[in-house]
C-alpha positions as a Python dict, from the first residue, in 0.01 Angstrom:
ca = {
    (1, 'X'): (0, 0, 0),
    (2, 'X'): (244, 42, 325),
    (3, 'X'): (591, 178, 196),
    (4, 'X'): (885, 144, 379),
    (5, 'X'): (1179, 429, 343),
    (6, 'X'): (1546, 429, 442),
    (7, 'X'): (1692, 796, 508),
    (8, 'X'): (2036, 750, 469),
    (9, 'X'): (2158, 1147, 545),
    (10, 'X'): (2098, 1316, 870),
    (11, 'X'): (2237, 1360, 1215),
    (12, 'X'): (2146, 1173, 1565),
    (13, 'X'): (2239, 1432, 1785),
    (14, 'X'): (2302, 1266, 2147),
    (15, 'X'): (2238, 1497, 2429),
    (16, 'X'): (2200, 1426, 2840),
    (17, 'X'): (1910, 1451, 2996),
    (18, 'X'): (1597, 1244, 2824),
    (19, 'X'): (1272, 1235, 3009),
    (20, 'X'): (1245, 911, 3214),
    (21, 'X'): (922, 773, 3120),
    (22, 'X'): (768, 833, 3430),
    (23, 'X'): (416, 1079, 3429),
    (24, 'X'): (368, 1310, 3689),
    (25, 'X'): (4, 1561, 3699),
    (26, 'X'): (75, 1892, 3921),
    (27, 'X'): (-223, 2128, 4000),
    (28, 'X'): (-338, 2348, 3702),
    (29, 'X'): (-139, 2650, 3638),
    (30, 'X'): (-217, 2919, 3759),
    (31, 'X'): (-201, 3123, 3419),
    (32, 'X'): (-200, 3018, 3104),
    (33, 'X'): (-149, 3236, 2757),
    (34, 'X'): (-217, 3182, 2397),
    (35, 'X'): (12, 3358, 2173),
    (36, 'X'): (-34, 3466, 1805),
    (37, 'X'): (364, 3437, 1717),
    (38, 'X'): (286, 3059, 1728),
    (39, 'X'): (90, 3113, 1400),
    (40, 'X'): (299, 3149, 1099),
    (41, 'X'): (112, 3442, 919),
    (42, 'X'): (-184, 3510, 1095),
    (43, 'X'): (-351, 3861, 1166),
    (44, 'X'): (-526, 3801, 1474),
    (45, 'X'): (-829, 4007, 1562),
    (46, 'X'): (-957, 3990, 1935),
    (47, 'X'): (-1303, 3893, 1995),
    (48, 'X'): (-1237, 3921, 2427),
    (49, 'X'): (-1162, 4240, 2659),
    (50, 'X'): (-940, 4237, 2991),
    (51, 'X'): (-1157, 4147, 3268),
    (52, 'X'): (-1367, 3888, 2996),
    (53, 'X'): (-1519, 3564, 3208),
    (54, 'X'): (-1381, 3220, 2935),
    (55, 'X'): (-1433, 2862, 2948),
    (56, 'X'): (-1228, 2619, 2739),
    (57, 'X'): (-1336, 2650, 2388),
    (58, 'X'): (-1440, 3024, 2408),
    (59, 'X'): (-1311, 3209, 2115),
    (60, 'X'): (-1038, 3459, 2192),
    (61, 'X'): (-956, 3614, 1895),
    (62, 'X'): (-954, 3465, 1526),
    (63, 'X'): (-756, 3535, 1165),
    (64, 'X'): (-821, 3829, 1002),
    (65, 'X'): (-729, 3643, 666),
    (66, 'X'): (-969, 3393, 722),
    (67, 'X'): (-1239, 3511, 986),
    (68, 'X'): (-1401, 3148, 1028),
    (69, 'X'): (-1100, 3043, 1199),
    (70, 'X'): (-1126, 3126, 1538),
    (71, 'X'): (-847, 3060, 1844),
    (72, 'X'): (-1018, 2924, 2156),
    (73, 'X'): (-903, 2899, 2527),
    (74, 'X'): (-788, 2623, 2666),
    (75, 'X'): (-900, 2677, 3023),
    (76, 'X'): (-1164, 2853, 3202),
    (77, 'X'): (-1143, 3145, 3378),
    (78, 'X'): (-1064, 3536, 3339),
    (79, 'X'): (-882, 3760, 3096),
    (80, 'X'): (-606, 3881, 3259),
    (81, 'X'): (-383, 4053, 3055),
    (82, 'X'): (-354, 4140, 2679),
    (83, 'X'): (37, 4210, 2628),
    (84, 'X'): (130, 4401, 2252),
    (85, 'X'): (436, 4499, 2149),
    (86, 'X'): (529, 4729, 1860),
    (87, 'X'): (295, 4894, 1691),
    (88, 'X'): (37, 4777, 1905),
    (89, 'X'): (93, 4374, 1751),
    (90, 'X'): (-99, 4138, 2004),
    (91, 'X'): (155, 3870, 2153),
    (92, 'X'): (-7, 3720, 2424),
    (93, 'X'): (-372, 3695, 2573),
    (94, 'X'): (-314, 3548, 2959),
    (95, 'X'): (-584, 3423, 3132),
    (96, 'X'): (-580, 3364, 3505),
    (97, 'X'): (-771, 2997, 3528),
    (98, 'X'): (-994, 2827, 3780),
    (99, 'X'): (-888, 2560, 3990),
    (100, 'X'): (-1118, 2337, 3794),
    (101, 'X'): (-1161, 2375, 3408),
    (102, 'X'): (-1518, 2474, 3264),
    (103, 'X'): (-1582, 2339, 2976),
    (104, 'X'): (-1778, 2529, 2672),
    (105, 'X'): (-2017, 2236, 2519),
    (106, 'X'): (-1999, 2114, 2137),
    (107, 'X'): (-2204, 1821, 2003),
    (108, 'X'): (-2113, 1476, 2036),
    (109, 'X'): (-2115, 1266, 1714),
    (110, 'X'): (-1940, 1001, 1501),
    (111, 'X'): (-1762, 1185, 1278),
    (112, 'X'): (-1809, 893, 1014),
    (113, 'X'): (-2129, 979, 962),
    (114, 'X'): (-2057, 1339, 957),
    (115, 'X'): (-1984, 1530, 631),
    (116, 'X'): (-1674, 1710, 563),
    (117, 'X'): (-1854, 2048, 610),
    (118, 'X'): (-2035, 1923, 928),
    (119, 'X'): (-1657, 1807, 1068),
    (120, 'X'): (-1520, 2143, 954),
    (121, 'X'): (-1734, 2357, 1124),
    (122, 'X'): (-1745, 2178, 1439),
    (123, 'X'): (-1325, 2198, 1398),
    (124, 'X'): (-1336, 2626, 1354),
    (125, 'X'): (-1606, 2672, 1624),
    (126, 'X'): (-1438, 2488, 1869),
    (127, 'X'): (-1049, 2603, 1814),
    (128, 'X'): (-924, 2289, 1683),
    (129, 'X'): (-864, 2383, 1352),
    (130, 'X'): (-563, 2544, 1392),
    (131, 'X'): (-428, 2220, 1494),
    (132, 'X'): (-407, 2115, 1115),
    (133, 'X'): (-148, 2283, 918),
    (134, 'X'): (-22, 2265, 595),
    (135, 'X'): (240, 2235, 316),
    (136, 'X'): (337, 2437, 179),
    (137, 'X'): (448, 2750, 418),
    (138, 'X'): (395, 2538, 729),
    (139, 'X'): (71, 2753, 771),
    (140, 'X'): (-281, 2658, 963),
    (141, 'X'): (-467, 2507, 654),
    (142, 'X'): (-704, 2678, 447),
    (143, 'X'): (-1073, 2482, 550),
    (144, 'X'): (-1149, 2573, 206),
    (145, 'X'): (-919, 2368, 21),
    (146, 'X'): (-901, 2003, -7),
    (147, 'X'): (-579, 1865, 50),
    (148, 'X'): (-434, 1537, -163),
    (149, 'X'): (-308, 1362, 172),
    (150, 'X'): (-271, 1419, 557),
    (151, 'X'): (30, 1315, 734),
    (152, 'X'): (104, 1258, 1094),
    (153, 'X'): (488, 1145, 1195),
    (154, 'X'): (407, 884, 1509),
    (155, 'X'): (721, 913, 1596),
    (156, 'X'): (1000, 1248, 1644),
    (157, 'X'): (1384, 1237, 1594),
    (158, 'X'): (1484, 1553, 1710),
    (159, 'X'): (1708, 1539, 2034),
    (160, 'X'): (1618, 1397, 2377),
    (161, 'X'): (1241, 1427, 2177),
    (162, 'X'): (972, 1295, 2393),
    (163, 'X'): (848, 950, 2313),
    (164, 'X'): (531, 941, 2176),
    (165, 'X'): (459, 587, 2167),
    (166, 'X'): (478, 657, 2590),
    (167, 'X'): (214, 942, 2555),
    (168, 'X'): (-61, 786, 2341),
    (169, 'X'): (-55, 490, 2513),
    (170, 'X'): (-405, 441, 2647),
    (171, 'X'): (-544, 700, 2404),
    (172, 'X'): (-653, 441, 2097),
    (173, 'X'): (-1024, 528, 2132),
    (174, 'X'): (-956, 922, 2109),
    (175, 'X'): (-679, 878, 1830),
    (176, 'X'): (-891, 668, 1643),
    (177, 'X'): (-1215, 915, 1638),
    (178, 'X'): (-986, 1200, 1526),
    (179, 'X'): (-856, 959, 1243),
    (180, 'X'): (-1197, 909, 1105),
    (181, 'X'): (-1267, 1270, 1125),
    (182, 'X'): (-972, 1333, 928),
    (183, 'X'): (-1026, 1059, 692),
    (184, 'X'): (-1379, 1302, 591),
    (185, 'X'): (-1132, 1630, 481),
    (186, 'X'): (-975, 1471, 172),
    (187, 'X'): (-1009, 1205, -70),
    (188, 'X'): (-647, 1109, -56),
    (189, 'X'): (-448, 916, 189),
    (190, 'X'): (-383, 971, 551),
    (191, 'X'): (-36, 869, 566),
    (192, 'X'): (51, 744, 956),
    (193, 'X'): (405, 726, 966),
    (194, 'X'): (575, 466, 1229),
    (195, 'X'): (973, 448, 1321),
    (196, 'X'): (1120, 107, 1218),
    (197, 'X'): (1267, -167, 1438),
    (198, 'X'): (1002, -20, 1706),
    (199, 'X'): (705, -198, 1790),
    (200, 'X'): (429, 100, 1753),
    (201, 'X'): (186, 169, 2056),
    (202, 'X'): (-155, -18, 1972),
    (203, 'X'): (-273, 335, 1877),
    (204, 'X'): (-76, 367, 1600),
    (205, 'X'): (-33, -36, 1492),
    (206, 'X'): (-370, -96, 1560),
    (207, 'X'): (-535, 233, 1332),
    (208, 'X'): (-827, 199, 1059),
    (209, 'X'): (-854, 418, 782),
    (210, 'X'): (-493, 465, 718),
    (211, 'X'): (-190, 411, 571),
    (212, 'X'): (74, 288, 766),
    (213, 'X'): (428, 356, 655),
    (214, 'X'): (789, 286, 798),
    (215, 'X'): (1028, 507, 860),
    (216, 'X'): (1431, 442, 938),
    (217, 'X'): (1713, 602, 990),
    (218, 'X'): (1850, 954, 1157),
    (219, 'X'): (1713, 1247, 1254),
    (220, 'X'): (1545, 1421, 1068),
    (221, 'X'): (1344, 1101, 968),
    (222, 'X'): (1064, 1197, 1166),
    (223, 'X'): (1024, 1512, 1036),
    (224, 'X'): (675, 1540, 843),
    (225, 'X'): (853, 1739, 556),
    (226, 'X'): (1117, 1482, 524),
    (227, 'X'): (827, 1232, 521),
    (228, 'X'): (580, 1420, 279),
    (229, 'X'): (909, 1467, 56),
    (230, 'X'): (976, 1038, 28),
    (231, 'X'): (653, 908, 25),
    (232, 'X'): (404, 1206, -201),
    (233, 'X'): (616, 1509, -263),
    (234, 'X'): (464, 1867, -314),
    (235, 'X'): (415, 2010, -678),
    (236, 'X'): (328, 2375, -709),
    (237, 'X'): (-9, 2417, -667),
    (238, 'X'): (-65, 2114, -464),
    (239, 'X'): (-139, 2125, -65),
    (240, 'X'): (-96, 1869, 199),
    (241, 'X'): (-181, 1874, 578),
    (242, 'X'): (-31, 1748, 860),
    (243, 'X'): (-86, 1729, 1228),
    (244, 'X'): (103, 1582, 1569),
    (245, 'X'): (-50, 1271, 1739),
    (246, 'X'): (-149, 1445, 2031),
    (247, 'X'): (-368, 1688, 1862),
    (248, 'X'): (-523, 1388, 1668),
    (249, 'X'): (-652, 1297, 1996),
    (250, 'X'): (-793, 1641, 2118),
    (251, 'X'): (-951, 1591, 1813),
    (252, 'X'): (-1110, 1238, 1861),
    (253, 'X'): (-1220, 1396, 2223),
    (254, 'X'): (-1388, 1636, 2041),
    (255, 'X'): (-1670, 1438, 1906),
    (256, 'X'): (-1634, 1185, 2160),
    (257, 'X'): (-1711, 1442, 2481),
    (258, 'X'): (-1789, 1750, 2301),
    (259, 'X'): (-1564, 1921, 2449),
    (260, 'X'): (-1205, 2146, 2402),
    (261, 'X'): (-1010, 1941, 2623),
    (262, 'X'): (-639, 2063, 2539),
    (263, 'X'): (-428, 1814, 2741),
    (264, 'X'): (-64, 1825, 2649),
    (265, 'X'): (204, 1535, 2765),
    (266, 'X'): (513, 1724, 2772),
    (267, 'X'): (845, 1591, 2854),
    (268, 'X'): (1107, 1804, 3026),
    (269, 'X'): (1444, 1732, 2909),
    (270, 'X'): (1784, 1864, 2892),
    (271, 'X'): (2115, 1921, 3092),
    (272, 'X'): (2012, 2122, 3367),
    (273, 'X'): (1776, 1953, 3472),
    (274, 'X'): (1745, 1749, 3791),
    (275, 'X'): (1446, 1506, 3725),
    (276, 'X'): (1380, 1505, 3374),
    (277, 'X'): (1020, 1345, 3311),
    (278, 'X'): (657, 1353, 3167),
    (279, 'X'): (373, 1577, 3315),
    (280, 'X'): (60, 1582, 3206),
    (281, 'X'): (-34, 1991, 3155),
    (282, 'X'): (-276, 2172, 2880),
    (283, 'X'): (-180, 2375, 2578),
    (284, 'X'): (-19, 2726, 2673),
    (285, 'X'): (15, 2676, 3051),
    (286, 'X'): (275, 2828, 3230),
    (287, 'X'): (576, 2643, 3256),
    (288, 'X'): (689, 2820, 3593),
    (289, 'X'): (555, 2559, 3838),
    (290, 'X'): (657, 2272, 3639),
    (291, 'X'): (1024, 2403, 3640),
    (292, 'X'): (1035, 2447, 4024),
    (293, 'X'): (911, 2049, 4020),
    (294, 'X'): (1152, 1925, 3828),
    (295, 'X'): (1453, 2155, 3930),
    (296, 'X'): (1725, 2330, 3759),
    (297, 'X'): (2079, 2312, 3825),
    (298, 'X'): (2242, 2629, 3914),
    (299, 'X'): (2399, 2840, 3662),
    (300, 'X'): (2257, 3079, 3306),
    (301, 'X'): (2047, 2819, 3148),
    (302, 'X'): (1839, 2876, 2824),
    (303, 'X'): (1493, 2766, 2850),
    (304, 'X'): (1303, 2690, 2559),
    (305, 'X'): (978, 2595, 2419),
    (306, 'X'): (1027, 2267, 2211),
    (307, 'X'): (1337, 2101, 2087),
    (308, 'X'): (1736, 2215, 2122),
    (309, 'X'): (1708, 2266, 1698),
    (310, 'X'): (1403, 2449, 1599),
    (311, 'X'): (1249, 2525, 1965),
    (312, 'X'): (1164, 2899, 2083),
    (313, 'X'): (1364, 3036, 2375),
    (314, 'X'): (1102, 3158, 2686),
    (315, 'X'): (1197, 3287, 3015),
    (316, 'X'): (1124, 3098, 3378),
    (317, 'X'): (787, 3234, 3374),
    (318, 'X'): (711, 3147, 2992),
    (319, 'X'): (480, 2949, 2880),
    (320, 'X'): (468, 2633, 2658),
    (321, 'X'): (384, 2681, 2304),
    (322, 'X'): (67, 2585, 2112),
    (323, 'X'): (197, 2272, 1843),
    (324, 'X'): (519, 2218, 2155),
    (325, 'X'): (504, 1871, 2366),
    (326, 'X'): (923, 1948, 2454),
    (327, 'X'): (1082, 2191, 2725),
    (328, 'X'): (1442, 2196, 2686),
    (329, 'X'): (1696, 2371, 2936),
    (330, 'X'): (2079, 2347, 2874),
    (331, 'X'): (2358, 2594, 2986),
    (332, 'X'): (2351, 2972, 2797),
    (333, 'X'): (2721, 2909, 2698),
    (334, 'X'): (2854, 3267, 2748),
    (335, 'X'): (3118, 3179, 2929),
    (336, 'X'): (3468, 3281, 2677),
    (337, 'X'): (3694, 2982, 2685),
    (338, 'X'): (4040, 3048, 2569),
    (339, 'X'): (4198, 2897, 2292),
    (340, 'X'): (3949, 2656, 2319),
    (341, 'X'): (4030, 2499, 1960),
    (342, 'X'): (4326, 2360, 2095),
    (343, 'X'): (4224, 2152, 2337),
    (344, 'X'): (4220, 1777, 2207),
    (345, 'X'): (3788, 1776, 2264),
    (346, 'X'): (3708, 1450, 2408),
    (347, 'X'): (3396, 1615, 2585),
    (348, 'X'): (3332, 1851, 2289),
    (349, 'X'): (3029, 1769, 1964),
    (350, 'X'): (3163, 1767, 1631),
    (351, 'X'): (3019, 1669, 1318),
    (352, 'X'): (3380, 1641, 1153),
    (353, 'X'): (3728, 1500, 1286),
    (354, 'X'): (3819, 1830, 1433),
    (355, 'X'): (3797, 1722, 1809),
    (356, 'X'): (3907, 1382, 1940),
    (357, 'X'): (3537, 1315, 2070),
    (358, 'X'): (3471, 1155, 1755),
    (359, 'X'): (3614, 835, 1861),
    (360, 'X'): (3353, 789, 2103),
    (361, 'X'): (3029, 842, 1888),
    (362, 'X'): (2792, 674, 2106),
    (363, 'X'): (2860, 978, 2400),
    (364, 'X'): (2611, 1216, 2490),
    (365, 'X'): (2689, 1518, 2530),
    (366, 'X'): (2618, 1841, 2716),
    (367, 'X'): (2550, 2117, 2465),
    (368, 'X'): (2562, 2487, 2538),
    (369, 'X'): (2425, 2807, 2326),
    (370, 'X'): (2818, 2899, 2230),
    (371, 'X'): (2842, 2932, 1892),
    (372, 'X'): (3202, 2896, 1873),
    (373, 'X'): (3257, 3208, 1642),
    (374, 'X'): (3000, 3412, 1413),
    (375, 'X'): (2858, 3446, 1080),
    (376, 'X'): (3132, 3423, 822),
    (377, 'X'): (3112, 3414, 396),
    (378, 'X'): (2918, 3162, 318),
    (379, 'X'): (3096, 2919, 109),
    (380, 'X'): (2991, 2577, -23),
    (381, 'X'): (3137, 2312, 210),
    (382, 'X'): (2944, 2013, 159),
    (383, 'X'): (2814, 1975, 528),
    (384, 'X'): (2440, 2064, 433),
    (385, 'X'): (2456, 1800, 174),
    (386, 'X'): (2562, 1505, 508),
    (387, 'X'): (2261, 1586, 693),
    (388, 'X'): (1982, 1730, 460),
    (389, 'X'): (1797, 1392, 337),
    (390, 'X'): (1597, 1551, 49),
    (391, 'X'): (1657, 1598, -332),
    (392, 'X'): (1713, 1932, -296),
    (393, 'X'): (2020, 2173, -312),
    (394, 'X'): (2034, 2316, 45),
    (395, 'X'): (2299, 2570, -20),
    (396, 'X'): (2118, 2702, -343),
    (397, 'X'): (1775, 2748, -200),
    (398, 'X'): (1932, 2970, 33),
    (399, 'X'): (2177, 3180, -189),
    (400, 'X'): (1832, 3221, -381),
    (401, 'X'): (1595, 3349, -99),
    (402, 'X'): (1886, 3577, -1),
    (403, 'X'): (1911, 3762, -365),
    (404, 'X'): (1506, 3706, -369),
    (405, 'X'): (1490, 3501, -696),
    (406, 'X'): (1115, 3382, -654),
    (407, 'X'): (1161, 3155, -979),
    (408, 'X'): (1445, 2968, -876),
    (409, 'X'): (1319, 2937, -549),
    (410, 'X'): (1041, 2760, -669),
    (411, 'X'): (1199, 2546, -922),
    (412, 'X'): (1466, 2491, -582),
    (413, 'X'): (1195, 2326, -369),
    (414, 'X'): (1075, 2635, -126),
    (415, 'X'): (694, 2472, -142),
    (416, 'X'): (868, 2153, 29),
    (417, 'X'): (1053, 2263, 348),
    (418, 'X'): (999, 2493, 647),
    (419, 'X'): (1236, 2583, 938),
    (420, 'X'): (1300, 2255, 1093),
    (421, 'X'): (1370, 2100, 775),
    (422, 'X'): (1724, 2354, 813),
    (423, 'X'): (1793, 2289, 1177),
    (424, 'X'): (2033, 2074, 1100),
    (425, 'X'): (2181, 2268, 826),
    (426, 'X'): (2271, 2564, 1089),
    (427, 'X'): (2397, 2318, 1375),
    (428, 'X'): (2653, 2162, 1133),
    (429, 'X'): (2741, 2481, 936),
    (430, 'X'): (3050, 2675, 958),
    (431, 'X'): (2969, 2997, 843),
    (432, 'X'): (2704, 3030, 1103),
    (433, 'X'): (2423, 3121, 870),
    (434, 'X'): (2087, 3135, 1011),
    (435, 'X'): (1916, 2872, 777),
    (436, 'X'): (1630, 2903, 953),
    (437, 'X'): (1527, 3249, 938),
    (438, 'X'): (1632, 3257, 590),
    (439, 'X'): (1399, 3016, 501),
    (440, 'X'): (1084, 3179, 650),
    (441, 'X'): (1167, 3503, 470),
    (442, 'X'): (1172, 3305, 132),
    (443, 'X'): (853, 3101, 247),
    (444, 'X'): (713, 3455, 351),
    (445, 'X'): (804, 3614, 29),
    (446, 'X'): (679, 3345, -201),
    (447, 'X'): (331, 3291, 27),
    (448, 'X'): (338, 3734, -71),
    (449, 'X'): (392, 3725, -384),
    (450, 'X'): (84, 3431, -533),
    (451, 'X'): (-154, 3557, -195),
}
């Protein structure tokens, strides 16, 4: 049965410069890169050497943990460059692509007549299994454990997010064949979760073989851990998977074509932008030529790879994460501005009274990186309680990762939340504590300690 949930606590954070809904294609990068960072805990071990011939779905390197899950590239071409850092730790693999993409071949089937084994191994050999990740730890999931539901939010809340009712349009056929193959990994529910007072794209109203649910209210409503937390919650012990929309349908391709075809819709959004918009790119392309397109205004912006809240900063020549579909680009903000504080506000974001821009709430504003002072003690205050729509004691979790209490943490609700689930917790927060980080060192010493 559908369910329909109300988050009342959160934050709609209004920002200049969404992505008109206009999509534009550009010619194929010229490099793209794949970058272990984007895997929360993996131990990659390369299979390829400099100089290495790929097409799209060639394996690159795979998880040392768990050898059958291997990380493919997404073009064709050659193996460029293999840049490490300290102690030798791999961070990206570039590959310099053709002008047209080769693609490896996989077998072309109806998934609903596959078994779960068959659909997993054609997932690992093809490099779409890292696609599906899991709670808790917000790691890829384990292929050997069955999880008690899948999730996938149809719909993101985070600020000047792209619109992804605009980017499945036209893909029900694909979405639909990576439904049914998900529908094979567990004998739960696949829980597809739809924004309220919207009228879903046909991909998402129109779905077999799940369980439609609907979601209102502020951001962080479409946040899969917010989601997971309303409608089945995590128990110790317990595992559930989620994935985005977009990879449902690299999926459904998949055993539709037989083929890696890692198309990403991203929207480019944010301040400094001139023509924010859609373009139609593939997983870990370089983001240089897509930047010159749409134009940046002049000035020290900060580029980075998904949203304002939980994105990663890249430079002009980055390139776009694996799970991202977001760049944003606003000013750097290190520019001092004297007794700022005293200035009545009316252009300045605050979540409290202390600027006189809170009689306008509706205005969107032009964020910059400024912190407006740094870390101080951290005291309770009652802000992470406005925003943080769970049942769980934000300021406690914390103040128990940070004196590494592994039992309270648990009893706290670590297995529940990741990063993003604290993004809003650090915008609002006057102590400037990095919720964020804190929370993957607790996730990071829990996943440790029962490994």
């Amino acid at each position: 049965m559908s369910e329909y949930i109300k988050i009342k606590r959160g934050l709609n954070l209004k920002l200049i410069g969404e992505a008109a809904k206009s999509l534009l294609e550009l010619p194929i990068a010229e490099i793209f890169a794949i970058k272990p960072k984007d895997f929360v805990g993996l131990t990659p071990k390369l299979v390829v050497k400099v100089g290495a011939i790929v097409e799209a779905g060639t394996p690159l390197f795979y998880d040392k943990n768990n050898k059958n899950i291997q990380f493919c590239s997404p073009v064709s071409g050659e193996v460029i460059e293999i840049l490490r850092g300290e102690k030798r730790v791999i961070l990206e693999i570039k590959i310099l692509a053709d002008r047209e993409v080769k693609y490896r071949s996989f077998p072309k089937s109806n998934p609903s007549q596959l078994s779960r084994n068959e659909i997993i191994d054609q997932l690992l050999n093809s490099g779409v299994w890292p696609f599906i990740r899991q709670r808790p730890y917000g790691t890829i999931a384990n292929p050997s454990e069955n999880p008690k539901a899948i999730f996938i939010s149809a719909f993101d809340t985070n600020p000047l997010a792209p619109d992804t009712d605009f980017i499945l349009s036209g893909k029900e056929s694909h979405f639909q064949t990576g439904i049914n193959a998900l529908q094979q990994l567990t004998t739960g529910k696949i829980h597809l979760n739809v924004q309220a007072n919207t009228a879903p794209t046909p991909a998402f109203s129109q779905a077999q073989n799940v369980q439609i649910n609907t979601i209102s209210g502020p951001h962080p409503a479409g946040n899969v851990g917010v989601q997971i937390h309303h409608i089945d919650p995590i128990n110790k012990g317990e595992v559930v998977w989620y994935i985005n929309p977009q990879d449902v349908v690299i999926m459904g391709k998949l055993f539709d074509e037989g083929l890696l075809d890692a198309t990403r819709i991203l929207a480019v959004t944010g301040s400094q932008v001139n023509n924010p918009k859609y373009y139609k790119t593939i997983v870990g392309s370089s983001i240089k030529n897509i930047l010159t397109e749409v134009g940046l205004k002049k000035g020290d912006n900060r580029i980075i790879s998904g949203s304002i809240l939980s994105g990663s900063q890249i430079p002009a020549d980055g390139f776009l994460g694996f799970y991202d579909s977001q760049i944003t680009v606003i000013p750097e903000g290190n520019e001092y501005e004297f007794m700022g504080w005293l200035a009545p506000g009316f252009d300045k974001f605050s979540v409290s009274r202390t600027f006189f821009s809170w009689l306008t709430p509706n205005k969107k504003h032009d964020l910059n990186t400024n912190l407006h002072g740094e870390e101080r003690p951290f005291v309770m205050t009652g802000q992470y309680e406005k925003v943080f729509p769970m049942d769980i004691y934000p300021v406690q979790l914390l103040k128990s990762i940070l004196i590494e209490d592994i039992d309270m943490m648990e009893k706290l609700g670590i297995y529940e939340v990741v990063e993003e689930d604290f993004a809003l917790c650090e915008l609002v927060c006057t102590s400037k504590i990095k919720s964020q980080e804190i929370i993957r060192h607790g996730l990071a010493m829990v996943r440790k300690e029962f490994s």
